[in-house]
């Protein structure tokens, strides 16, 4: 892995951008410039960062905990998952583009397939299986046709699986060229962070104004404002920060986490006079939720970089597998959660969490084993590529 004080190196061209592969004292060795993949054929590519895999796995664990009826203090403590995973998504996109030497457009097409196709497959097949099991167990099926339709449209967070999360990462993928363009236009760390801070302030002001308008707005305008624009910009700020991951030293990460913590303290002192849960500011994402998540995620990123044990943990096969196929792990976690509700139904948090993680990981590895067996059949290269994309097989 490239450490903060590593030697300088060459840059890998990816589509319309030039991506750095080595750094000197935490500063980027190159800037985003227009190049073509062919011009850098054979250039050294960026190795997969185990810290990013570990951060994503911790974010996934936070989501699992949230869905298994934890005590109130733990429900708040784990409330950093989606922004942290958005940060990782930005960093992974930059590194993936460099590794694959692919254009941004090709990467985005691949990401859309990775998000839409598995979601629809799981909602169709998984939903049918769960409906059958509910019937056999004499349990009422809780999801109406309208709720399932909203789930297919990525608008519902409570039908078989939480497709709101899928919507967030689809919007981040679609808006990625804008965040990469910002990184290209403002390549230096300091000005880049100031640009993101200004964007965040503007976003919060618009949200504050929208709160007074939303009650009179048509439902379609409300949907676009909160479920599209809000998610794209609110979580996109962390995605954009993640695209600068390799530029950020531990000092940068800790300083940003400290600023967010201070801002959070000031907010609660001025707003309520006491600490309260940040969940109420999650949809659309607002400052208290984002600041708390950023404080946690950036602190973890700094700590994970500092201690070698976390580098080794990030290379552990279960962590790498769950990270690489995070969407399918999320779906199998949802499936396991539904099974628990059908056949157990009791709130046994300390038992449910490890059971959920182990069963979800087991189903994921079984799925990948079966898909790899399928790939050994006589298939065209194009078919193999599509299957690998949909099931996140390396």
Short mmCIF file of N, CA and C in Angstrom, two decimals, residues 87-183:
data_model
loop_
_atom_site.label_atom_id
_atom_site.label_comp_id
_atom_site.label_asym_id
_atom_site.label_seq_id
_atom_site.Cartn_x
_atom_site.Cartn_y
_atom_site.Cartn_z
N UNK A 87 -17.80 8.14 0.95
CA UNK A 87 -16.39 8.53 0.93
C UNK A 87 -15.54 7.43 0.30
N UNK A 88 -15.79 6.19 0.71
CA UNK A 88 -15.06 5.05 0.15
C UNK A 88 -15.37 4.91 -1.34
N UNK A 89 -16.63 5.12 -1.73
CA UNK A 89 -17.01 4.98 -3.14
C UNK A 89 -16.24 5.95 -4.02
N UNK A 90 -16.06 7.19 -3.55
CA UNK A 90 -15.28 8.15 -4.32
C UNK A 90 -13.84 7.73 -4.46
N UNK A 91 -13.25 7.25 -3.37
CA UNK A 91 -11.86 6.80 -3.42
C UNK A 91 -11.71 5.56 -4.30
N UNK A 92 -12.64 4.63 -4.17
CA UNK A 92 -12.57 3.39 -4.96
C UNK A 92 -12.76 3.67 -6.44
N UNK A 93 -13.62 4.63 -6.78
CA UNK A 93 -13.82 4.95 -8.19
C UNK A 93 -12.52 5.44 -8.83
N UNK A 94 -11.82 6.34 -8.14
CA UNK A 94 -10.55 6.84 -8.68
C UNK A 94 -9.56 5.71 -8.85
N UNK A 95 -9.45 4.83 -7.85
CA UNK A 95 -8.49 3.74 -7.94
C UNK A 95 -8.92 2.69 -8.95
N UNK A 96 -10.22 2.45 -9.06
CA UNK A 96 -10.71 1.46 -10.02
C UNK A 96 -10.47 1.93 -11.45
N UNK A 97 -10.71 3.20 -11.70
CA UNK A 97 -10.44 3.75 -13.02
C UNK A 97 -8.97 3.59 -13.37
N UNK A 98 -8.10 3.84 -12.40
CA UNK A 98 -6.67 3.72 -12.65
C UNK A 98 -6.27 2.28 -12.91
N UNK A 99 -6.83 1.34 -12.12
CA UNK A 99 -6.48 -0.06 -12.29
C UNK A 99 -6.93 -0.59 -13.64
N UNK A 100 -8.13 -0.23 -14.03
CA UNK A 100 -8.73 -0.80 -15.23
C UNK A 100 -8.35 -0.04 -16.49
N UNK A 101 -7.80 1.16 -16.36
CA UNK A 101 -7.48 2.01 -17.50
C UNK A 101 -8.70 2.13 -18.41
N UNK A 102 -9.86 2.37 -17.79
CA UNK A 102 -11.12 2.49 -18.53
C UNK A 102 -11.58 3.94 -18.54
N UNK A 103 -12.42 4.27 -19.49
CA UNK A 103 -12.99 5.62 -19.53
C UNK A 103 -14.01 5.78 -18.43
N UNK A 104 -14.27 7.03 -18.05
CA UNK A 104 -15.27 7.29 -17.03
C UNK A 104 -16.65 6.79 -17.47
N UNK A 105 -16.99 6.99 -18.74
CA UNK A 105 -18.29 6.56 -19.25
C UNK A 105 -18.45 5.04 -19.12
N UNK A 106 -17.39 4.29 -19.45
CA UNK A 106 -17.46 2.83 -19.34
C UNK A 106 -17.62 2.41 -17.88
N UNK A 107 -16.92 3.09 -16.98
CA UNK A 107 -17.04 2.78 -15.56
C UNK A 107 -18.47 3.02 -15.08
N UNK A 108 -19.06 4.14 -15.52
CA UNK A 108 -20.42 4.47 -15.07
C UNK A 108 -21.43 3.48 -15.59
N UNK A 109 -21.29 3.05 -16.84
CA UNK A 109 -22.21 2.03 -17.39
C UNK A 109 -22.11 0.75 -16.55
N UNK A 110 -20.90 0.39 -16.18
CA UNK A 110 -20.71 -0.80 -15.37
C UNK A 110 -21.34 -0.63 -13.99
N UNK A 111 -21.21 0.55 -13.39
CA UNK A 111 -21.77 0.80 -12.07
C UNK A 111 -23.30 0.74 -12.08
N UNK A 112 -23.91 1.30 -13.14
CA UNK A 112 -25.37 1.28 -13.23
C UNK A 112 -25.87 -0.16 -13.31
N UNK A 113 -25.17 -1.00 -14.09
CA UNK A 113 -25.54 -2.41 -14.15
C UNK A 113 -25.36 -3.08 -12.79
N UNK A 114 -24.28 -2.74 -12.09
CA UNK A 114 -24.02 -3.34 -10.79
C UNK A 114 -25.08 -2.98 -9.76
N UNK A 115 -25.76 -1.85 -9.95
CA UNK A 115 -26.75 -1.40 -8.99
C UNK A 115 -28.16 -1.82 -9.38
N UNK A 116 -28.57 -1.54 -10.60
CA UNK A 116 -29.94 -1.79 -11.01
C UNK A 116 -30.25 -3.28 -11.13
N UNK A 117 -29.44 -4.01 -11.87
CA UNK A 117 -29.78 -5.41 -12.17
C UNK A 117 -29.85 -6.25 -10.90
N UNK A 118 -28.85 -6.22 -10.01
CA UNK A 118 -28.98 -7.02 -8.78
C UNK A 118 -30.18 -6.61 -7.93
N UNK A 119 -30.48 -5.31 -7.89
CA UNK A 119 -31.61 -4.86 -7.08
C UNK A 119 -32.92 -5.44 -7.60
N UNK A 120 -33.14 -5.37 -8.89
CA UNK A 120 -34.38 -5.91 -9.45
C UNK A 120 -34.44 -7.42 -9.32
N UNK A 121 -33.29 -8.09 -9.53
CA UNK A 121 -33.27 -9.55 -9.37
C UNK A 121 -33.62 -9.93 -7.93
N UNK A 122 -33.00 -9.25 -6.95
CA UNK A 122 -33.27 -9.59 -5.57
C UNK A 122 -34.70 -9.29 -5.18
N UNK A 123 -35.23 -8.14 -5.60
CA UNK A 123 -36.61 -7.81 -5.26
C UNK A 123 -37.59 -8.82 -5.85
N UNK A 124 -37.29 -9.31 -7.06
CA UNK A 124 -38.19 -10.27 -7.71
C UNK A 124 -38.08 -11.66 -7.09
N UNK A 125 -36.87 -12.20 -7.11
CA UNK A 125 -36.67 -13.57 -6.63
C UNK A 125 -36.74 -13.63 -5.11
N UNK A 126 -36.01 -12.74 -4.45
CA UNK A 126 -36.02 -12.74 -2.99
C UNK A 126 -37.40 -12.44 -2.43
N UNK A 127 -38.09 -11.48 -3.06
CA UNK A 127 -39.44 -11.16 -2.61
C UNK A 127 -40.39 -12.33 -2.75
N UNK A 128 -40.28 -13.08 -3.87
CA UNK A 128 -41.14 -14.24 -4.09
C UNK A 128 -40.86 -15.33 -3.06
N UNK A 129 -39.58 -15.57 -2.77
CA UNK A 129 -39.23 -16.60 -1.79
C UNK A 129 -39.73 -16.21 -0.40
N UNK A 130 -39.56 -14.95 -0.04
CA UNK A 130 -40.01 -14.50 1.28
C UNK A 130 -41.53 -14.53 1.40
N UNK A 131 -42.23 -14.22 0.32
CA UNK A 131 -43.69 -14.29 0.34
C UNK A 131 -44.15 -15.74 0.54
N UNK A 132 -43.47 -16.68 -0.15
CA UNK A 132 -43.80 -18.09 0.01
C UNK A 132 -43.54 -18.55 1.44
N UNK A 133 -42.40 -18.17 1.99
CA UNK A 133 -42.08 -18.58 3.36
C UNK A 133 -43.04 -17.96 4.37
N UNK A 134 -43.45 -16.73 4.13
CA UNK A 134 -44.43 -16.09 5.01
C UNK A 134 -45.74 -16.87 5.00
N UNK A 135 -46.14 -17.30 3.81
CA UNK A 135 -47.38 -18.07 3.68
C UNK A 135 -47.28 -19.40 4.42
N UNK A 136 -46.13 -20.10 4.22
CA UNK A 136 -45.94 -21.39 4.88
C UNK A 136 -45.88 -21.26 6.40
N UNK A 137 -45.34 -20.13 6.87
CA UNK A 137 -45.24 -19.90 8.32
C UNK A 137 -46.49 -19.25 8.89
N UNK A 138 -47.50 -19.04 8.03
CA UNK A 138 -48.75 -18.41 8.45
C UNK A 138 -48.53 -17.01 9.02
N UNK A 139 -47.60 -16.28 8.37
CA UNK A 139 -47.32 -14.89 8.73
C UNK A 139 -47.87 -13.97 7.65
N UNK A 140 -48.40 -12.83 8.05
CA UNK A 140 -48.94 -11.88 7.08
C UNK A 140 -47.82 -11.27 6.24
N UNK A 141 -48.07 -11.14 4.94
CA UNK A 141 -47.10 -10.47 4.04
C UNK A 141 -47.35 -8.96 4.14
N UNK A 142 -46.33 -8.23 4.56
CA UNK A 142 -46.51 -6.83 4.92
C UNK A 142 -46.37 -5.84 3.78
N UNK A 143 -45.98 -6.32 2.60
CA UNK A 143 -45.60 -5.38 1.55
C UNK A 143 -46.63 -5.39 0.42
N UNK A 144 -47.33 -4.29 0.27
CA UNK A 144 -48.35 -4.15 -0.77
C UNK A 144 -47.70 -4.00 -2.13
N UNK A 145 -48.52 -4.10 -3.17
CA UNK A 145 -48.02 -3.93 -4.54
C UNK A 145 -47.44 -2.53 -4.72
N UNK A 146 -48.09 -1.53 -4.13
CA UNK A 146 -47.59 -0.17 -4.25
C UNK A 146 -46.23 0.00 -3.59
N UNK A 147 -46.05 -0.61 -2.43
CA UNK A 147 -44.76 -0.52 -1.74
C UNK A 147 -43.66 -1.24 -2.53
N UNK A 148 -44.01 -2.38 -3.13
CA UNK A 148 -43.02 -3.09 -3.93
C UNK A 148 -42.66 -2.30 -5.18
N UNK A 149 -43.65 -1.63 -5.79
CA UNK A 149 -43.36 -0.80 -6.96
C UNK A 149 -42.41 0.33 -6.59
N UNK A 150 -42.65 0.96 -5.45
CA UNK A 150 -41.76 2.02 -5.00
C UNK A 150 -40.35 1.47 -4.73
N UNK A 151 -40.28 0.23 -4.26
CA UNK A 151 -38.96 -0.37 -4.05
C UNK A 151 -38.23 -0.56 -5.36
N UNK A 152 -38.94 -1.03 -6.40
CA UNK A 152 -38.32 -1.19 -7.72
C UNK A 152 -37.85 0.15 -8.29
N UNK A 153 -38.54 1.22 -7.94
CA UNK A 153 -38.16 2.56 -8.39
C UNK A 153 -37.13 3.22 -7.46
N UNK A 154 -36.64 2.46 -6.48
CA UNK A 154 -35.63 2.92 -5.53
C UNK A 154 -36.13 4.07 -4.66
N UNK A 155 -37.41 4.00 -4.31
CA UNK A 155 -38.02 5.09 -3.54
C UNK A 155 -38.48 4.65 -2.16
N UNK A 156 -38.37 3.36 -1.85
CA UNK A 156 -38.91 2.87 -0.58
C UNK A 156 -37.82 2.21 0.23
N UNK A 157 -37.79 2.50 1.52
CA UNK A 157 -36.77 1.94 2.37
C UNK A 157 -37.23 0.78 3.22
N UNK A 158 -38.44 0.26 2.97
CA UNK A 158 -38.97 -0.75 3.89
C UNK A 158 -39.64 -1.92 3.19
N UNK A 159 -39.31 -2.19 1.94
CA UNK A 159 -39.94 -3.30 1.23
C UNK A 159 -38.87 -4.32 0.84
N UNK A 160 -38.79 -5.43 1.58
CA UNK A 160 -37.85 -6.52 1.34
C UNK A 160 -36.41 -6.07 1.61
N UNK A 161 -35.98 -4.97 1.02
CA UNK A 161 -34.67 -4.39 1.30
C UNK A 161 -34.76 -2.88 1.15
N UNK A 162 -33.81 -2.18 1.71
CA UNK A 162 -33.85 -0.71 1.71
C UNK A 162 -33.26 -0.18 0.42
N UNK A 163 -34.12 0.08 -0.57
CA UNK A 163 -33.63 0.56 -1.85
C UNK A 163 -33.26 2.03 -1.84
N UNK A 164 -33.57 2.75 -0.74
CA UNK A 164 -33.07 4.11 -0.61
C UNK A 164 -31.55 4.14 -0.67
N UNK A 165 -30.93 3.15 -0.05
CA UNK A 165 -29.47 3.08 -0.05
C UNK A 165 -28.95 2.88 -1.47
N UNK A 166 -29.61 2.01 -2.24
CA UNK A 166 -29.21 1.78 -3.63
C UNK A 166 -29.36 3.09 -4.42
N UNK A 167 -30.45 3.82 -4.17
CA UNK A 167 -30.66 5.08 -4.88
C UNK A 167 -29.51 6.06 -4.62
N UNK A 168 -29.05 6.13 -3.38
CA UNK A 168 -27.96 7.04 -3.05
C UNK A 168 -26.73 6.74 -3.91
N UNK A 169 -26.36 5.46 -4.00
CA UNK A 169 -25.13 5.14 -4.72
C UNK A 169 -25.33 5.18 -6.23
N UNK A 170 -26.54 5.01 -6.70
CA UNK A 170 -26.81 5.23 -8.11
C UNK A 170 -26.65 6.71 -8.45
N UNK A 171 -27.20 7.59 -7.61
CA UNK A 171 -27.07 9.03 -7.84
C UNK A 171 -25.61 9.47 -7.76
N UNK A 172 -24.86 8.90 -6.83
CA UNK A 172 -23.44 9.25 -6.74
C UNK A 172 -22.69 8.79 -7.98
N UNK A 173 -23.04 7.63 -8.52
CA UNK A 173 -22.38 7.15 -9.73
C UNK A 173 -22.70 8.06 -10.92
N UNK A 174 -23.98 8.44 -11.04
CA UNK A 174 -24.38 9.28 -12.17
C UNK A 174 -23.75 10.67 -12.08
N UNK A 175 -23.61 11.19 -10.86
CA UNK A 175 -23.04 12.53 -10.69
C UNK A 175 -21.53 12.52 -10.58
N UNK A 176 -20.90 11.34 -10.63
CA UNK A 176 -19.45 11.24 -10.45
C UNK A 176 -18.64 12.13 -11.39
N UNK A 177 -19.01 12.25 -12.70
CA UNK A 177 -18.22 13.14 -13.55
C UNK A 177 -18.16 14.57 -13.04
N UNK A 178 -19.22 15.05 -12.38
CA UNK A 178 -19.20 16.41 -11.83
C UNK A 178 -18.19 16.51 -10.68
N UNK A 179 -18.17 15.49 -9.80
CA UNK A 179 -17.23 15.53 -8.69
C UNK A 179 -15.80 15.37 -9.17
N UNK A 180 -15.58 14.56 -10.20
CA UNK A 180 -14.24 14.43 -10.77
C UNK A 180 -13.82 15.70 -11.48
N UNK A 181 -14.79 16.37 -12.11
CA UNK A 181 -14.47 17.65 -12.77
C UNK A 181 -14.04 18.69 -11.74
N UNK A 182 -14.70 18.71 -10.59
CA UNK A 182 -14.31 19.63 -9.52
C UNK A 182 -12.90 19.32 -9.06
N UNK A 183 -12.57 18.05 -8.93
CA UNK A 183 -11.22 17.65 -8.53
C UNK A 183 -10.20 18.08 -9.57
#
